[in-house]
Amino acid sequence: MSQTFDYDVVFIGAGHGAFDGAPALTAAGKTVAFIEEDKVGGTCPNWGCNAKIILEAPAKAVQTAKQSDGVIAGDTHIDWPTAMKRKQEIINGFAPAIQGAMESAGVDFIFGHASFIDAHTLQVGDRKVNADKVVIATGQHSHRLDLPGKEFLHDSKDFLSIPVVPKKMVIIGAGFIGLEAASIMRAAGSQVTVIMRDQQALPAFNRDYTEELLKALAKQGVLFIKNTTVEKIEQNGSSYSISTNTGSFPADYILDATGRIPNTDGLNLAELGIKYDHKGIEVNEFLQTAVSNIYASGDVIKKSQPKLTPTATFESQYIVSHILGEDKEAINYPAIGENLFTTPRLAQAGVTVDEAKAHPDQFDIIEQDVMDDWYRLVDFEKAGKRSLIYNKNKQLVGVIELSDKAENVVNALLPAIEFGYTPAQIKRLVTIFPSIGYSALDNLQ
């Protein structure tokens, strides 16, 4: 243990922005502590990605059955209480498992809210904790609309524990959370309406693709109301009325999916001269804040990269390498795959279609209909499309796909994008046939 500090490194938060990197510190002989005010593991394992995908799996199965042209026969439906019970049984083990693994690695846990006293000292309840280095890994929380009747709104954390399927569900917002919830609940039998403030969903994705996704969800029965602002919510017995600038909508359950906000409140960042705003904490190319011994990791950072679990993992591991002196270079983000877990999926990585169109002298775009691939018929897919982006050396640098298997296609192509495989190198990949990985690589130009 350092003679000057209680710990060499303290992480504020015990999610992926912390626990994926911390064991390397203790293995190097550093003393480490996590300060956590909620549940160990953070959003993703407890009320985010893991919980979501467990509930999405039966929704995808139901949609596959509907697309099977009678091959999968009978009354295929989701037993929601059973699905919810199974989800809870699985995720209940995550927090204790993560804590146990970290403690076995030598990490201490301190529970409570942390706030900075100075650059090396944190107040946690009645206790003062000091450290040589501090990593802020506090993540984000759901944005909540401020309007009359806001007490009737639910956030994504509430939704992922919803006990029964509402007859009528209204979702405010058409981002990742809103569209994924719409896909799940429509498959579960709810009448779903999505209220969109703007014309386009998912601005990080090409508009042609997002429009195709909305059309696919609309075909399944999801109603989209665009260019609409919610003004107030009123309770009518056990249901609700949502008043907007374009009309009124009834609901039995309302999900506020209007975004997420970095957890910076109560940290006393301004007093230390650390800059931040509603998009997160400002960091330099080494993920250091304006105070050099204080880093930030994960979704709390203000950045252009997707705020995803794997991104937080990459950042936490980079910070640890930087603290240990193993990596003295600026962080070099890889190509990051991102996916919308709807049915169909929408996934992308690398150079985007919009970026390629803006620089035709640097990139070529190849458009493909995924239904030209026979393998798509195996799981009863009905439609889909893909854009491949190449540089002038015929190396794949980007991909976007809309299909039931898009996330696996992007994962299969990600190494080629990241490591700049040449056409000759790709031809040397003898993959398993038949599989989606084989199909993805075989369809490269």
Coordinates of C-alpha atoms in Angstrom, one line a residue:
M1 CA 0.0 0.0 0.0
S2 CA 1.2 3.5 -0.8
Q3 CA 2.5 5.3 2.3
T4 CA 0.8 8.5 1.1
F5 CA -2.6 7.3 0.0
D6 CA -5.2 4.7 1.2
Y7 CA -5.2 3.3 -2.4
D8 CA -3.2 3.6 -5.5
V9 CA -6.4 3.7 -7.7
V10 CA -10.0 4.3 -6.7
F11 CA -12.8 3.8 -9.2
I12 CA -16.1 5.6 -8.7
G13 CA -18.6 3.1 -9.9
A14 CA -18.4 -0.7 -10.2
G15 CA -19.6 -1.2 -13.8
H16 CA -17.8 -2.2 -17.0
G17 CA -15.9 1.1 -17.0
A18 CA -14.2 -0.2 -13.8
F19 CA -14.2 -4.0 -13.3
D20 CA -12.9 -5.0 -16.8
G21 CA -9.6 -3.2 -16.2
A22 CA -9.1 -3.3 -12.4
P23 CA -7.7 -6.9 -12.0
A24 CA -4.6 -5.9 -14.1
L25 CA -3.9 -3.2 -11.5
T26 CA -4.0 -5.6 -8.5
A27 CA -2.0 -8.2 -10.4
A28 CA 0.7 -5.5 -10.8
G29 CA 0.7 -4.9 -7.0
K30 CA -1.5 -1.8 -6.9
T31 CA -4.1 -1.3 -4.2
V32 CA -7.5 -0.7 -5.7
A33 CA -11.0 0.1 -4.4
F34 CA -14.4 0.5 -6.0
I35 CA -16.9 3.1 -4.6
E36 CA -20.4 2.0 -5.5
E37 CA -23.7 3.6 -4.5
D38 CA -26.1 1.2 -6.2
K39 CA -25.6 -2.3 -7.5
V40 CA -22.3 -3.9 -8.3
G41 CA -21.9 -4.3 -12.1
G42 CA -23.7 -1.1 -13.0
T43 CA -26.5 -0.8 -15.6
C44 CA -25.5 -3.4 -18.2
P45 CA -25.8 -6.7 -16.1
N46 CA -28.5 -5.5 -13.8
W47 CA -31.0 -3.4 -15.7
G48 CA -29.6 -2.9 -19.2
C49 CA -28.1 -5.1 -22.0
N50 CA -28.2 -8.5 -20.2
A51 CA -31.8 -8.1 -18.9
K52 CA -32.9 -6.7 -22.3
I53 CA -31.5 -9.5 -24.4
I54 CA -33.0 -12.2 -22.2
L55 CA -36.4 -10.7 -22.8
E56 CA -35.7 -10.0 -26.5
A57 CA -34.9 -13.7 -27.2
P58 CA -38.5 -15.0 -26.9
A59 CA -39.7 -11.9 -28.8
K60 CA -37.4 -12.8 -31.7
A61 CA -38.5 -16.4 -31.5
V62 CA -42.2 -15.3 -31.8
Q63 CA -41.4 -13.1 -34.8
T64 CA -39.5 -16.0 -36.5
A65 CA -42.5 -18.2 -36.0
K66 CA -44.7 -15.6 -37.6
Q67 CA -42.4 -15.4 -40.6
S68 CA -42.2 -19.2 -41.0
D69 CA -45.2 -19.6 -43.4
G70 CA -46.7 -22.2 -41.1
V71 CA -43.6 -24.3 -40.7
I72 CA -43.7 -23.5 -37.0
A73 CA -47.3 -24.2 -36.2
G74 CA -49.6 -23.6 -33.3
D75 CA -50.2 -20.7 -30.9
T76 CA -46.8 -19.3 -30.5
H77 CA -46.8 -16.6 -27.8
I78 CA -44.7 -15.3 -24.9
D79 CA -45.7 -16.3 -21.3
W80 CA -44.6 -13.0 -19.9
P81 CA -44.5 -13.9 -16.2
T82 CA -42.4 -16.9 -16.9
A83 CA -40.1 -14.9 -19.2
M84 CA -39.7 -12.3 -16.5
K85 CA -39.1 -14.9 -13.8
R86 CA -36.4 -16.5 -16.0
K87 CA -34.8 -13.1 -16.7
Q88 CA -34.6 -12.3 -13.0
E89 CA -33.2 -15.6 -12.0
I90 CA -30.4 -15.2 -14.5
I91 CA -29.4 -11.6 -13.7
N92 CA -29.7 -12.1 -9.9
G93 CA -26.4 -13.9 -10.0
F94 CA -24.4 -11.2 -11.8
A95 CA -23.8 -8.7 -9.1
P96 CA -22.5 -11.1 -6.4
A97 CA -20.4 -12.9 -9.1
I98 CA -18.8 -9.7 -10.2
Q99 CA -18.1 -8.6 -6.6
G100 CA -16.7 -12.0 -5.7
A101 CA -14.4 -12.0 -8.6
M102 CA -13.1 -8.5 -7.9
E103 CA -12.6 -9.3 -4.2
S104 CA -10.7 -12.4 -5.1
A105 CA -8.5 -10.3 -7.3
G106 CA -7.8 -8.0 -4.3
V107 CA -10.2 -5.1 -5.0
D108 CA -11.9 -3.5 -1.9
F109 CA -15.6 -2.3 -2.1
I110 CA -16.8 0.8 -0.4
F111 CA -20.6 1.5 -0.6
G112 CA -22.1 4.9 -0.8
H113 CA -22.0 8.1 -2.8
A114 CA -18.6 9.6 -3.6
S115 CA -17.9 13.3 -3.9
F116 CA -14.5 15.0 -4.4
I117 CA -13.0 17.0 -1.5
D118 CA -9.8 17.6 -3.5
A119 CA -8.0 15.9 -6.4
H120 CA -7.0 12.9 -4.2
T121 CA -9.7 12.8 -1.6
L122 CA -13.3 11.5 -1.7
Q123 CA -16.0 11.8 0.8
V124 CA -18.2 8.7 1.1
G125 CA -20.7 9.1 3.9
D126 CA -18.8 9.7 7.1
R127 CA -15.6 8.3 5.6
K128 CA -12.8 10.0 3.7
V129 CA -10.9 8.0 1.1
N130 CA -7.8 9.2 -0.7
A131 CA -6.0 7.8 -3.7
D132 CA -3.2 8.6 -6.0
K133 CA -5.4 8.1 -9.1
V134 CA -9.2 8.3 -9.4
V135 CA -11.3 6.9 -12.3
I136 CA -14.8 8.3 -12.7
A137 CA -16.9 5.4 -14.1
T138 CA -20.3 6.4 -12.9
G139 CA -22.2 5.7 -16.2
Q140 CA -25.6 7.3 -17.1
H141 CA -29.2 7.3 -16.0
S142 CA -32.5 7.7 -17.8
H143 CA -33.6 11.2 -18.8
R144 CA -37.0 12.1 -17.6
L145 CA -39.4 14.5 -19.3
D146 CA -40.4 17.5 -17.2
L147 CA -44.1 18.0 -17.9
P148 CA -47.5 17.8 -16.2
G149 CA -48.1 14.1 -15.3
K150 CA -44.4 13.1 -15.4
E151 CA -45.0 11.0 -12.3
F152 CA -46.9 8.5 -14.6
L153 CA -43.8 7.9 -16.8
H154 CA -41.6 4.8 -16.5
D155 CA -37.9 4.6 -17.5
S156 CA -36.0 1.7 -19.0
K157 CA -35.1 0.3 -15.6
D158 CA -38.8 0.1 -14.8
F159 CA -39.6 -1.4 -18.2
L160 CA -37.2 -4.3 -17.8
S161 CA -39.1 -5.4 -14.7
I162 CA -42.6 -4.8 -16.1
P163 CA -44.8 -7.5 -14.5
V164 CA -47.5 -7.7 -17.1
V165 CA -47.9 -6.9 -20.8
P166 CA -50.0 -3.7 -21.1
K167 CA -52.8 -3.8 -23.6
K168 CA -51.8 -0.3 -24.9
M169 CA -48.2 0.9 -24.5
V170 CA -46.9 4.3 -25.6
I171 CA -43.2 4.9 -26.0
I172 CA -41.8 8.4 -26.1
G173 CA -38.6 8.4 -28.1
A174 CA -37.3 6.4 -31.0
G175 CA -33.7 5.7 -29.9
F176 CA -32.1 2.4 -29.0
I177 CA -34.2 1.9 -25.9
G178 CA -37.5 3.0 -27.4
L179 CA -37.3 0.9 -30.6
E180 CA -36.0 -2.2 -28.7
A181 CA -38.8 -1.9 -26.2
A182 CA -41.3 -1.5 -29.1
S183 CA -40.1 -4.7 -30.8
I184 CA -40.2 -6.7 -27.6
M185 CA -43.7 -5.6 -26.4
R186 CA -45.3 -5.9 -29.9
A187 CA -44.1 -9.5 -30.0
A188 CA -45.5 -9.9 -26.5
G189 CA -48.9 -8.8 -27.7
S190 CA -49.1 -5.1 -26.7
Q191 CA -50.5 -2.4 -29.0
V192 CA -47.5 -0.2 -29.2
T193 CA -47.3 3.5 -30.2
V194 CA -44.0 5.3 -30.6
I195 CA -44.1 9.1 -30.3
M196 CA -41.1 10.7 -32.1
R197 CA -40.1 14.3 -31.6
D198 CA -38.4 14.4 -35.0
Q199 CA -38.9 12.9 -38.4
Q200 CA -35.9 10.5 -38.2
A201 CA -35.0 7.8 -35.6
L202 CA -31.5 6.9 -34.7
P203 CA -29.5 9.8 -36.2
A204 CA -26.2 7.8 -35.9
F205 CA -27.5 5.4 -38.6
N206 CA -28.1 6.1 -42.3
R207 CA -31.6 7.4 -42.8
D208 CA -32.5 4.9 -45.6
Y209 CA -31.8 2.1 -43.2
T210 CA -33.7 3.6 -40.3
E211 CA -36.7 4.2 -42.5
E212 CA -36.6 0.6 -43.6
L213 CA -36.4 -0.5 -40.0
L214 CA -39.4 1.6 -39.0
K215 CA -41.3 0.1 -42.0
A216 CA -40.5 -3.4 -40.8
L217 CA -41.7 -2.6 -37.3
A218 CA -44.8 -0.9 -38.6
K219 CA -45.6 -4.0 -40.6
Q220 CA -45.5 -5.9 -37.4
G221 CA -48.1 -3.5 -35.9
V222 CA -46.0 -0.7 -34.2
L223 CA -47.6 2.7 -34.8
F224 CA -45.1 5.6 -35.3
I225 CA -46.2 9.2 -34.7
K226 CA -43.5 11.6 -36.0
N227 CA -42.8 15.3 -35.4
T228 CA -44.8 15.2 -32.2
T229 CA -44.2 16.8 -28.8
V230 CA -45.7 15.4 -25.6
E231 CA -47.3 18.2 -23.6
K232 CA -49.0 16.6 -20.6
I233 CA -50.2 13.2 -19.3
E234 CA -53.4 12.7 -17.4
Q235 CA -54.7 9.7 -15.5
N236 CA -58.1 8.2 -16.4
G237 CA -58.8 5.5 -13.8
S238 CA -56.2 2.8 -14.4
S239 CA -55.1 4.2 -17.8
Y240 CA -53.7 7.4 -19.1
S241 CA -54.2 10.0 -21.8
I242 CA -51.1 11.6 -23.5
S243 CA -51.7 15.0 -24.9
T244 CA -49.5 16.1 -27.7
N245 CA -49.3 18.9 -30.3
T246 CA -50.8 16.5 -32.9
G247 CA -53.5 14.8 -30.8
S248 CA -54.2 12.6 -27.8
F249 CA -53.2 9.0 -27.3
P250 CA -54.5 6.5 -24.7
A251 CA -52.1 4.2 -22.8
D252 CA -51.9 1.6 -20.0
Y253 CA -48.2 2.1 -19.7
I254 CA -45.9 4.9 -20.8
L255 CA -42.1 4.5 -21.3
D256 CA -40.0 7.6 -21.3
A257 CA -37.2 6.7 -23.7
T258 CA -36.0 10.2 -24.4
G259 CA -32.3 9.5 -23.8
R260 CA -29.7 9.0 -21.0
I261 CA -27.8 11.5 -19.0
P262 CA -24.2 11.1 -17.5
N263 CA -24.1 10.6 -13.8
T264 CA -22.1 13.7 -12.7
D265 CA -24.4 15.2 -10.0
G266 CA -22.9 15.4 -6.5
L267 CA -19.3 14.7 -7.6
N268 CA -18.2 18.3 -7.0
L269 CA -16.4 18.3 -10.4
A270 CA -16.7 22.1 -11.0
E271 CA -14.9 22.8 -7.7
L272 CA -11.9 20.9 -9.1
G273 CA -12.0 22.6 -12.4
I274 CA -13.2 19.5 -14.3
K275 CA -15.3 20.4 -17.3
Y276 CA -18.6 18.6 -18.1
D277 CA -22.0 19.2 -19.5
H278 CA -25.2 17.2 -20.3
K279 CA -23.2 15.1 -22.7
G280 CA -20.6 14.0 -20.1
I281 CA -17.1 14.8 -18.7
E282 CA -14.5 16.3 -21.0
V283 CA -11.3 14.2 -21.3
N284 CA -8.1 14.4 -23.2
E285 CA -6.6 11.8 -25.6
F286 CA -5.4 9.8 -22.5
L287 CA -8.9 9.9 -21.0
Q288 CA -7.7 12.3 -18.3
T289 CA -9.9 15.1 -17.1
A290 CA -8.6 18.6 -16.6
V291 CA -7.1 17.2 -13.4
S292 CA -4.4 14.9 -14.6
N293 CA -4.6 12.2 -11.9
I294 CA -8.4 11.9 -12.4
Y295 CA -9.6 9.8 -15.4
A296 CA -13.0 9.1 -16.8
S297 CA -14.2 5.8 -18.3
G298 CA -17.4 4.5 -20.0
D299 CA -20.7 6.3 -20.6
V300 CA -19.9 9.3 -18.4
I301 CA -17.4 10.5 -20.9
K302 CA -18.3 13.2 -23.5
K303 CA -17.3 11.5 -26.7
S304 CA -18.2 10.7 -30.3
Q305 CA -17.7 7.0 -29.9
P306 CA -20.8 4.9 -29.2
K307 CA -21.6 4.7 -25.5
L308 CA -21.7 0.9 -25.3
T309 CA -20.6 -1.7 -22.9
P310 CA -17.7 -2.9 -25.1
T311 CA -16.5 0.7 -25.4
A312 CA -16.4 1.1 -21.7
T313 CA -14.5 -2.2 -21.4
F314 CA -11.9 -0.9 -23.9
E315 CA -11.6 2.4 -22.1
S316 CA -11.1 0.8 -18.7
Q317 CA -8.4 -1.5 -20.0
Y318 CA -6.7 1.4 -21.7
I319 CA -6.7 3.6 -18.6
V320 CA -5.2 0.7 -16.6
S321 CA -2.4 0.3 -19.2
H322 CA -1.8 4.0 -19.1
I323 CA -1.6 4.1 -15.3
L324 CA 0.8 1.2 -15.3
G325 CA 3.0 2.9 -17.9
E326 CA 2.4 0.1 -20.4
D327 CA 0.7 2.3 -22.9
K328 CA 2.0 5.8 -23.2
E329 CA 0.2 6.6 -26.5
A330 CA -3.1 8.4 -26.9
I331 CA -6.1 6.1 -26.9
N332 CA -6.7 4.6 -30.4
Y333 CA -10.3 3.5 -30.6
P334 CA -10.9 0.5 -32.9
A335 CA -13.9 0.1 -35.2
I336 CA -16.8 -0.3 -32.8
G337 CA -19.8 -2.4 -33.8
E338 CA -23.2 -1.2 -32.7
N339 CA -26.5 -3.0 -33.0
L340 CA -30.2 -2.4 -32.4
F341 CA -31.7 -5.5 -30.9
T342 CA -35.0 -5.3 -32.7
T343 CA -36.4 -7.8 -35.2
P344 CA -35.0 -7.2 -37.8
R345 CA -31.7 -6.0 -36.4
L346 CA -29.8 -2.9 -37.5
A347 CA -26.0 -3.1 -37.1
Q348 CA -23.0 -1.1 -38.3
A349 CA -19.3 -0.6 -37.9
G350 CA -16.5 1.4 -39.3
V351 CA -16.9 4.1 -42.0
T352 CA -20.6 4.9 -42.4
V353 CA -22.6 5.3 -45.6
D354 CA -23.0 9.0 -45.0
E355 CA -19.3 9.5 -44.5
A356 CA -18.5 7.5 -47.7
K357 CA -21.0 9.5 -49.7
A358 CA -19.4 12.7 -48.5
H359 CA -16.0 11.5 -49.7
P360 CA -16.5 9.6 -53.0
D361 CA -12.9 10.1 -53.9
Q362 CA -11.9 8.0 -50.9
F363 CA -14.6 5.3 -50.7
D364 CA -16.8 3.0 -52.8
I365 CA -20.2 1.8 -51.7
I366 CA -21.5 -1.6 -52.7
E367 CA -25.2 -2.2 -52.0
Q368 CA -26.5 -5.8 -51.5
D369 CA -29.9 -7.4 -51.0
V370 CA -29.2 -10.0 -48.3
M371 CA -32.0 -12.1 -49.7
D372 CA -29.8 -13.0 -52.6
D373 CA -28.1 -15.4 -50.1
W374 CA -29.9 -18.7 -49.8
Y375 CA -28.8 -19.1 -46.2
R376 CA -31.3 -16.4 -45.2
L377 CA -34.1 -18.7 -45.9
V378 CA -33.0 -21.1 -43.2
D379 CA -34.5 -19.0 -40.4
F380 CA -37.4 -17.6 -42.6
E381 CA -36.0 -14.2 -43.2
K382 CA -38.1 -12.1 -45.5
A383 CA -36.1 -9.0 -46.3
G384 CA -32.9 -7.2 -45.6
K385 CA -30.1 -5.1 -47.1
R386 CA -26.5 -4.3 -46.6
S387 CA -24.0 -1.7 -47.7
L388 CA -20.3 -2.5 -47.8
I389 CA -17.8 0.5 -47.8
Y390 CA -14.4 0.0 -49.4
N391 CA -11.4 2.2 -49.7
K392 CA -9.6 2.6 -53.0
N393 CA -7.3 -0.3 -52.1
K394 CA -10.4 -2.6 -52.1
Q395 CA -10.1 -3.1 -48.3
L396 CA -13.4 -3.2 -46.4
V397 CA -13.6 -0.2 -44.1
G398 CA -17.3 -0.1 -43.1
V399 CA -20.6 -2.1 -43.1
I400 CA -24.2 -1.5 -42.3
E401 CA -26.9 -4.2 -42.4
L402 CA -30.6 -4.5 -41.7
S403 CA -31.6 -8.2 -41.3
D404 CA -32.5 -10.7 -38.6
K405 CA -28.8 -11.7 -38.4
A406 CA -27.2 -8.3 -38.8
E407 CA -25.3 -8.3 -35.5
N408 CA -23.5 -11.6 -36.4
V409 CA -22.7 -10.4 -39.9
V410 CA -21.0 -7.2 -38.5
N411 CA -19.1 -9.3 -35.9
A412 CA -17.9 -11.6 -38.7
L413 CA -16.7 -8.6 -40.8
L414 CA -15.3 -6.5 -37.9
P415 CA -11.7 -8.1 -38.0
A416 CA -11.5 -7.3 -41.7
I417 CA -12.4 -3.7 -41.0
E418 CA -10.2 -3.2 -38.0
F419 CA -7.1 -4.9 -39.4
G420 CA -7.4 -3.9 -43.0
Y421 CA -7.5 -7.4 -44.5
T422 CA -6.8 -7.5 -48.2
P423 CA -9.0 -9.5 -50.7
A424 CA -6.2 -12.1 -50.8
Q425 CA -6.2 -12.4 -47.0
I426 CA -10.0 -12.8 -46.8
K427 CA -9.8 -15.6 -49.4
R428 CA -7.6 -17.5 -47.0
L429 CA -10.4 -17.6 -44.3
V430 CA -11.9 -21.1 -44.6
T431 CA -14.9 -20.7 -42.3
I432 CA -17.6 -23.1 -41.2
F433 CA -20.3 -23.8 -43.8
P434 CA -23.2 -23.3 -43.7
S435 CA -23.1 -20.4 -41.3
I436 CA -23.8 -16.7 -41.3
G437 CA -20.1 -16.0 -40.9
Y438 CA -19.3 -17.9 -44.1
S439 CA -22.1 -16.1 -45.9
A440 CA -20.9 -12.7 -44.7
L441 CA -17.4 -13.2 -45.9
D442 CA -18.4 -15.0 -49.1
N443 CA -20.5 -12.0 -50.1
L444 CA -17.6 -9.5 -49.9
Q445 CA -16.8 -8.0 -53.3

